[in-house]
JSON list of C-alpha atoms in Angstrom, two decimals:
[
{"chain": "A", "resi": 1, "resn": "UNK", "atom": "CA", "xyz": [-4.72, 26.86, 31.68]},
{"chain": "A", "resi": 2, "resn": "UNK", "atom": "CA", "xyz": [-5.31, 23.15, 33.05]},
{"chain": "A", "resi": 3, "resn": "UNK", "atom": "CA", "xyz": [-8.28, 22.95, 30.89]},
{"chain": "A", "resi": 4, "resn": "UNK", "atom": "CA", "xyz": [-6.76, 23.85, 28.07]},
{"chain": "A", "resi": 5, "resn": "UNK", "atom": "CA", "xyz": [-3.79, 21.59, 28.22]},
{"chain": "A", "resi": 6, "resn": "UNK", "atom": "CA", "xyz": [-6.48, 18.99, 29.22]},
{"chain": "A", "resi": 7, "resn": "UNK", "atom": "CA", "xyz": [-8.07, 19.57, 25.92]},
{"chain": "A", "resi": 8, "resn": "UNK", "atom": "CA", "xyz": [-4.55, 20.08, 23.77]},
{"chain": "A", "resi": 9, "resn": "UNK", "atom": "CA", "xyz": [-3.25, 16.43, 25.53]},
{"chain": "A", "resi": 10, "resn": "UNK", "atom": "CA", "xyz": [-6.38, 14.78, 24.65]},
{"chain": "A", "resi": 11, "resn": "UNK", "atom": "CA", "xyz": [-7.29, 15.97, 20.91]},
{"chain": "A", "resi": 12, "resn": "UNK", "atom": "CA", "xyz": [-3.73, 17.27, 20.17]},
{"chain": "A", "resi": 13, "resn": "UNK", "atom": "CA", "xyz": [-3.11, 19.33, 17.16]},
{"chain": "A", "resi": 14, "resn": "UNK", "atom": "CA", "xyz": [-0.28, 17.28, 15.54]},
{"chain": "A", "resi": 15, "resn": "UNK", "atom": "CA", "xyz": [-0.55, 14.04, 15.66]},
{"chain": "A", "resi": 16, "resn": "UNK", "atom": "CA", "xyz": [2.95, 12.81, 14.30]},
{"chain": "A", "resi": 17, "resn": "UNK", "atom": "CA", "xyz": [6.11, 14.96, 12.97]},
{"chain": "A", "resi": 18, "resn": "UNK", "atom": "CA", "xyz": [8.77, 13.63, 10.92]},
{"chain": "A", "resi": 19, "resn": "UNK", "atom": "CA", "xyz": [12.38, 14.08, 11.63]},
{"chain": "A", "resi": 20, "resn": "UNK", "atom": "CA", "xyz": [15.79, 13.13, 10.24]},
{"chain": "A", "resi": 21, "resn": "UNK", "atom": "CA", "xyz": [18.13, 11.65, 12.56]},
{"chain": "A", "resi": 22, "resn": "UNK", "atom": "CA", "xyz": [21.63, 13.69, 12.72]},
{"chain": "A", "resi": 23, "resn": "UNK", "atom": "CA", "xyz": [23.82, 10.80, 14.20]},
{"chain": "A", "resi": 24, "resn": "UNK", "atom": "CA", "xyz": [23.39, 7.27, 14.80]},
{"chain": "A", "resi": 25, "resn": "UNK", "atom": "CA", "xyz": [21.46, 6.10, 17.79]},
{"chain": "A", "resi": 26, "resn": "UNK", "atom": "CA", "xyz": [20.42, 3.01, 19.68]},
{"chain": "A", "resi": 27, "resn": "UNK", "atom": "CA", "xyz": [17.30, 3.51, 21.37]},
{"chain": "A", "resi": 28, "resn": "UNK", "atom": "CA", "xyz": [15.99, 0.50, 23.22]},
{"chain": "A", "resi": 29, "resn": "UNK", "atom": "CA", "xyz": [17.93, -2.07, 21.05]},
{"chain": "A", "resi": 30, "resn": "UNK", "atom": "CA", "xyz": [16.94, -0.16, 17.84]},
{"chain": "A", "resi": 31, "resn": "UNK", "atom": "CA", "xyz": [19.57, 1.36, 15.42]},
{"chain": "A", "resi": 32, "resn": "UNK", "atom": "CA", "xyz": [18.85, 4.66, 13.69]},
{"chain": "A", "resi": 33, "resn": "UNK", "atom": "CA", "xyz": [21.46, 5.44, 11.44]},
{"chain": "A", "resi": 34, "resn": "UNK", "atom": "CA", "xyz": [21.93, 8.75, 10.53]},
{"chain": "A", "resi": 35, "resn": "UNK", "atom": "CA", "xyz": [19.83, 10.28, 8.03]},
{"chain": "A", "resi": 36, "resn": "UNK", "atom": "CA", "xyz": [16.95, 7.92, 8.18]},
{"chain": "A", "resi": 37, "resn": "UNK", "atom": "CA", "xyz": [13.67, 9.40, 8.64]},
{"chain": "A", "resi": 38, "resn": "UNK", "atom": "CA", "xyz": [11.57, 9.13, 11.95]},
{"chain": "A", "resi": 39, "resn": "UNK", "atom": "CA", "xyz": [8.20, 10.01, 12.87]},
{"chain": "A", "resi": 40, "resn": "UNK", "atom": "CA", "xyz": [7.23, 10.68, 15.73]},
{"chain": "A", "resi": 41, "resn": "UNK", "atom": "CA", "xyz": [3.10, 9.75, 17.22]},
{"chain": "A", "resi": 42, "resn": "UNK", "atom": "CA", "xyz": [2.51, 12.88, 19.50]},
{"chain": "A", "resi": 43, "resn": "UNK", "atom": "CA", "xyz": [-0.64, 11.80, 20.16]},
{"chain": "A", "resi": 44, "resn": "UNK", "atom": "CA", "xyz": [0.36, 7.87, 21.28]},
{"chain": "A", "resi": 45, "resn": "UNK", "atom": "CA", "xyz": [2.53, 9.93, 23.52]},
{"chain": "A", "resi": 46, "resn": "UNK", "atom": "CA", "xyz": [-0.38, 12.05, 24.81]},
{"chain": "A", "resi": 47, "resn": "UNK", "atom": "CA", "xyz": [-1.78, 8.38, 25.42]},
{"chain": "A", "resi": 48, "resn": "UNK", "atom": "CA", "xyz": [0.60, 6.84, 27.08]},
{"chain": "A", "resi": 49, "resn": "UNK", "atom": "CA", "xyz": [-0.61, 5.14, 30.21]},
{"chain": "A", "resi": 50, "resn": "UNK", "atom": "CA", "xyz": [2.73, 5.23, 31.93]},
{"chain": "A", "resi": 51, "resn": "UNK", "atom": "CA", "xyz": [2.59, 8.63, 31.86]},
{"chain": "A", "resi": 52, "resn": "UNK", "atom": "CA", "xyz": [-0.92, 9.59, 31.96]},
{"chain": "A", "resi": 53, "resn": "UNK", "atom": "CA", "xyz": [-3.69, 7.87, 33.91]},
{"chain": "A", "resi": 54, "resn": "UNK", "atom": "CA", "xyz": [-6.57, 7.38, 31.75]},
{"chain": "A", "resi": 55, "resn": "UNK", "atom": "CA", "xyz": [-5.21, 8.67, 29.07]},
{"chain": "A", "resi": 56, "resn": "UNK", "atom": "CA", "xyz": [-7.97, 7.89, 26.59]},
{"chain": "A", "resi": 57, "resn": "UNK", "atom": "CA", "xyz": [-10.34, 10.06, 28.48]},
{"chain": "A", "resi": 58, "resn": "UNK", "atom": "CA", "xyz": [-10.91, 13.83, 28.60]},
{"chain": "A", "resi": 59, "resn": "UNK", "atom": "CA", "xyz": [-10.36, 15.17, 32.20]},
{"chain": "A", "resi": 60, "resn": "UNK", "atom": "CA", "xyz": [-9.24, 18.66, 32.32]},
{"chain": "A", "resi": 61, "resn": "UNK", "atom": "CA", "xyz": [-8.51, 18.35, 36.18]},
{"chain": "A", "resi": 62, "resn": "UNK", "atom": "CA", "xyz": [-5.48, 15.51, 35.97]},
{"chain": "A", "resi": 63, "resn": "UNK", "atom": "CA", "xyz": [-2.58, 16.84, 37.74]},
{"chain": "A", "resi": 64, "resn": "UNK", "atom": "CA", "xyz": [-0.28, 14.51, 34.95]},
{"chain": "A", "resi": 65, "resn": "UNK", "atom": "CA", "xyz": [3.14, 15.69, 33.61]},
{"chain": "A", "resi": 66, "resn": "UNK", "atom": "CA", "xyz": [2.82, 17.67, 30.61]},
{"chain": "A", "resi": 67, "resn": "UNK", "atom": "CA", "xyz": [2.09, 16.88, 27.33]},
{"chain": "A", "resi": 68, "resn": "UNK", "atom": "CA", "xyz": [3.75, 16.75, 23.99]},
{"chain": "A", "resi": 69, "resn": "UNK", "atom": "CA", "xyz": [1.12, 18.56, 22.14]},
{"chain": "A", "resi": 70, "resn": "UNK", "atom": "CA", "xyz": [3.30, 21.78, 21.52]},
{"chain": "A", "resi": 71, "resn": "UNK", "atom": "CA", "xyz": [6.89, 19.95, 21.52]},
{"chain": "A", "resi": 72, "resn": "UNK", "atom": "CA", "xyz": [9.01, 20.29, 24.65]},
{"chain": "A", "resi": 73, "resn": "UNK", "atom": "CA", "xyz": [12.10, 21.40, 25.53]},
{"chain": "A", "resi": 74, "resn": "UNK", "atom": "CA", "xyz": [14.44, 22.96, 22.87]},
{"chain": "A", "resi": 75, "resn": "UNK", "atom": "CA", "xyz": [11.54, 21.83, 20.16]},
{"chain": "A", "resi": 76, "resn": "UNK", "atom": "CA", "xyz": [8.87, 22.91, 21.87]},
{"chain": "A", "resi": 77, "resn": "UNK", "atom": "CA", "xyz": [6.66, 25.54, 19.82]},
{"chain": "A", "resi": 78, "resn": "UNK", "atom": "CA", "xyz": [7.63, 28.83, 19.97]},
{"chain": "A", "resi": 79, "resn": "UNK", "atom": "CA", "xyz": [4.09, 30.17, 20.10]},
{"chain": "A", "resi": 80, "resn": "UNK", "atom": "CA", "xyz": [3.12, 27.86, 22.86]},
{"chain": "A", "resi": 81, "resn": "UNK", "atom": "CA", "xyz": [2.46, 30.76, 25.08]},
{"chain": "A", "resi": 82, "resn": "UNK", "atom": "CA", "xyz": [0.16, 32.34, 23.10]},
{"chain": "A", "resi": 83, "resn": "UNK", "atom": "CA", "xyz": [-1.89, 29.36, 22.01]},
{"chain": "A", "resi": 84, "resn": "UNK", "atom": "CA", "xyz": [-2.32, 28.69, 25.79]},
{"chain": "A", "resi": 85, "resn": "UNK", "atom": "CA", "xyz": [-2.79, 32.57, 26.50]},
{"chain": "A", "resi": 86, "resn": "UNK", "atom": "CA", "xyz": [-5.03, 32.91, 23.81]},
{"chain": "A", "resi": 87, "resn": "UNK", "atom": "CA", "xyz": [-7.77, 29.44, 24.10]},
{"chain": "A", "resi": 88, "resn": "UNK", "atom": "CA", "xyz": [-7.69, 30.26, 28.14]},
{"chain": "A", "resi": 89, "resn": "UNK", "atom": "CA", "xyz": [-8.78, 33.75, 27.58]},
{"chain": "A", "resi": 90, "resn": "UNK", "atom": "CA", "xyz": [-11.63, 32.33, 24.86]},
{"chain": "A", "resi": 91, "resn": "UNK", "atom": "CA", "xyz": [-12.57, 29.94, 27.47]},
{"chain": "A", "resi": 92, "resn": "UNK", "atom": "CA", "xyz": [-12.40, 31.28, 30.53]},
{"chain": "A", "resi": 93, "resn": "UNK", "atom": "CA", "xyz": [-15.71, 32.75, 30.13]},
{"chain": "A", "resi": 94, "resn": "UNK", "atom": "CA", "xyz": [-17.55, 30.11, 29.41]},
{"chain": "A", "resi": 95, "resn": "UNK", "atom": "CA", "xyz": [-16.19, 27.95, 31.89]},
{"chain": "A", "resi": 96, "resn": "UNK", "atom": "CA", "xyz": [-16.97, 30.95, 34.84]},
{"chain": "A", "resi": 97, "resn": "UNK", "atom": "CA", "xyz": [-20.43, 30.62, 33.68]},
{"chain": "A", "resi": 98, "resn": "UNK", "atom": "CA", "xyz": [-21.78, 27.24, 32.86]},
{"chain": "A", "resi": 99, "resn": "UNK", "atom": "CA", "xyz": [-21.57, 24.15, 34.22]},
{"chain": "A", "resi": 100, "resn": "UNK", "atom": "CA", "xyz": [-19.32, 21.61, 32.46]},
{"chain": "A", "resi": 101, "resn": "UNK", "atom": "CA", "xyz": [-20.39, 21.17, 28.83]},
{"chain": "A", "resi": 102, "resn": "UNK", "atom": "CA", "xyz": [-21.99, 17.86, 27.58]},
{"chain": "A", "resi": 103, "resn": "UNK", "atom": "CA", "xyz": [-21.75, 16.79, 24.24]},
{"chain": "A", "resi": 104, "resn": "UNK", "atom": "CA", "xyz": [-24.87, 17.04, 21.88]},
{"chain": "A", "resi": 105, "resn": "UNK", "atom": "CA", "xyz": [-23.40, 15.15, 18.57]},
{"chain": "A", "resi": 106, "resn": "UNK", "atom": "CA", "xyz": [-20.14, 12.94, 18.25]},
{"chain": "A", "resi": 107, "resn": "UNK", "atom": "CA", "xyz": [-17.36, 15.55, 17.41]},
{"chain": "A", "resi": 108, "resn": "UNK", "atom": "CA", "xyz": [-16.60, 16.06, 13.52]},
{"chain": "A", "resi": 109, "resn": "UNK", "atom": "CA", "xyz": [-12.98, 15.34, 13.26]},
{"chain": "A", "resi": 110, "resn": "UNK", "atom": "CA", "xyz": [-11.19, 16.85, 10.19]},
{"chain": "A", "resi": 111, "resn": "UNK", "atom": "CA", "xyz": [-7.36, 16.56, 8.84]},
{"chain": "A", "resi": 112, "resn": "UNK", "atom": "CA", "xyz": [-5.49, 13.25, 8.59]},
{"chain": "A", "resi": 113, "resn": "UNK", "atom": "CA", "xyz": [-2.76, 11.66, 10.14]},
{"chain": "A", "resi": 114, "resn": "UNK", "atom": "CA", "xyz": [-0.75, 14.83, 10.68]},
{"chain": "A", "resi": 115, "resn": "UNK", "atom": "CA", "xyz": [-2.72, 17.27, 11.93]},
{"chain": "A", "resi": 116, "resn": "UNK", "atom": "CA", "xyz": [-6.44, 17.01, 13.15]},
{"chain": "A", "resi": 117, "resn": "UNK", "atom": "CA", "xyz": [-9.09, 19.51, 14.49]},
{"chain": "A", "resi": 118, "resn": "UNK", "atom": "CA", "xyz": [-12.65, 19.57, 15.67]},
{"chain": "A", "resi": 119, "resn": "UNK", "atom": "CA", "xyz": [-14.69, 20.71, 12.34]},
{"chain": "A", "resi": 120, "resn": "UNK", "atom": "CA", "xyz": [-17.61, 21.30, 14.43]},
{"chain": "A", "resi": 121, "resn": "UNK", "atom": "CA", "xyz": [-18.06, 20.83, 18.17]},
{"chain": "A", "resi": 122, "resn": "UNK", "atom": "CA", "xyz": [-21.70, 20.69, 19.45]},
{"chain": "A", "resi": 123, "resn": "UNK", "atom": "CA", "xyz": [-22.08, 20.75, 23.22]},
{"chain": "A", "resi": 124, "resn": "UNK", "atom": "CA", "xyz": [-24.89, 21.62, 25.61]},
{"chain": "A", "resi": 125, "resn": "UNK", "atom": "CA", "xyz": [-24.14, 24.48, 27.73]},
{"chain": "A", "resi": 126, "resn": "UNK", "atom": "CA", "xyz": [-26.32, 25.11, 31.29]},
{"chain": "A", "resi": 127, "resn": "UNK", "atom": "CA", "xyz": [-25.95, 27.86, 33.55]},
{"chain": "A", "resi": 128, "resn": "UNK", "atom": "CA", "xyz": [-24.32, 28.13, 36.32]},
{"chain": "A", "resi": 129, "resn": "UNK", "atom": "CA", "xyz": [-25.73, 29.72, 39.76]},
{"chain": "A", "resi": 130, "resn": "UNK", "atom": "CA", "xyz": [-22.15, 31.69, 39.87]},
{"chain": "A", "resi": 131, "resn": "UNK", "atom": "CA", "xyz": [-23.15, 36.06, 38.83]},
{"chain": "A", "resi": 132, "resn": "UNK", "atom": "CA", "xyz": [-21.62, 36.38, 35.17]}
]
């Protein structure tokens, strides 16, 4: 499950939500009146180096705080268990039996400014000595 929140922190699915503000709110010396529309960067929060260390790089062994790729708290997603369930159980083999992937090609990003997702994801897998 660490490598797949690894992965989710680093590429994120959304990358920025829009929200309306209920009540008026002063948050670091700026006013947001209620009503006014906010979005929200997920993925400069997944970036933040105050709360990840190097946050621009992939490294599915960083012990860092979670990650804001699925909400958190009372927003968090409510299929958050099952994406995680679901991409560790698609993984886990592959990870059990080769070696850390390299990449072959420069990912092919796809989606915009809300949501993104690997359109095609060419790595070189080598076996490990581990029995499959």
């Amino acid at each position: 499950e660490q490598l797949v929140d690894g992965l989710l922190r680093y590429a994120g699915l959304a990358r920025t939500l829009t929200r309306t503000a209920t009540t008026d709110v002063n948050l670091n010396g700026s006013s947001i009146r209620r009503g006014e529309q906010i979005i929200l960067r997920i993925i400069a929060g997944n970036r933040d180096p105050e709360r990840f260390s190097c946050p621009h790089q992939v490294d599915v062994t960083r012990g860092d705080p979670g990650h804001f790729t699925l909400g958190a708290g009372p927003h968090s997603c409510v299929a958050a268990g099952l994406i995680r369930m679901a991409a560790t159980v698609i993984t886990r083999p592959l990870v059990q039996r080769f070696a850390p992937p390299t990449p072959a090609r420069p990912v092919d990003w796809q989606g915009g400014s809300g949501f993104r997702f690997p359109g095609s994801l060419w790595v070189c897998l080598h076996p490990t000595n581990a029995p499959a």
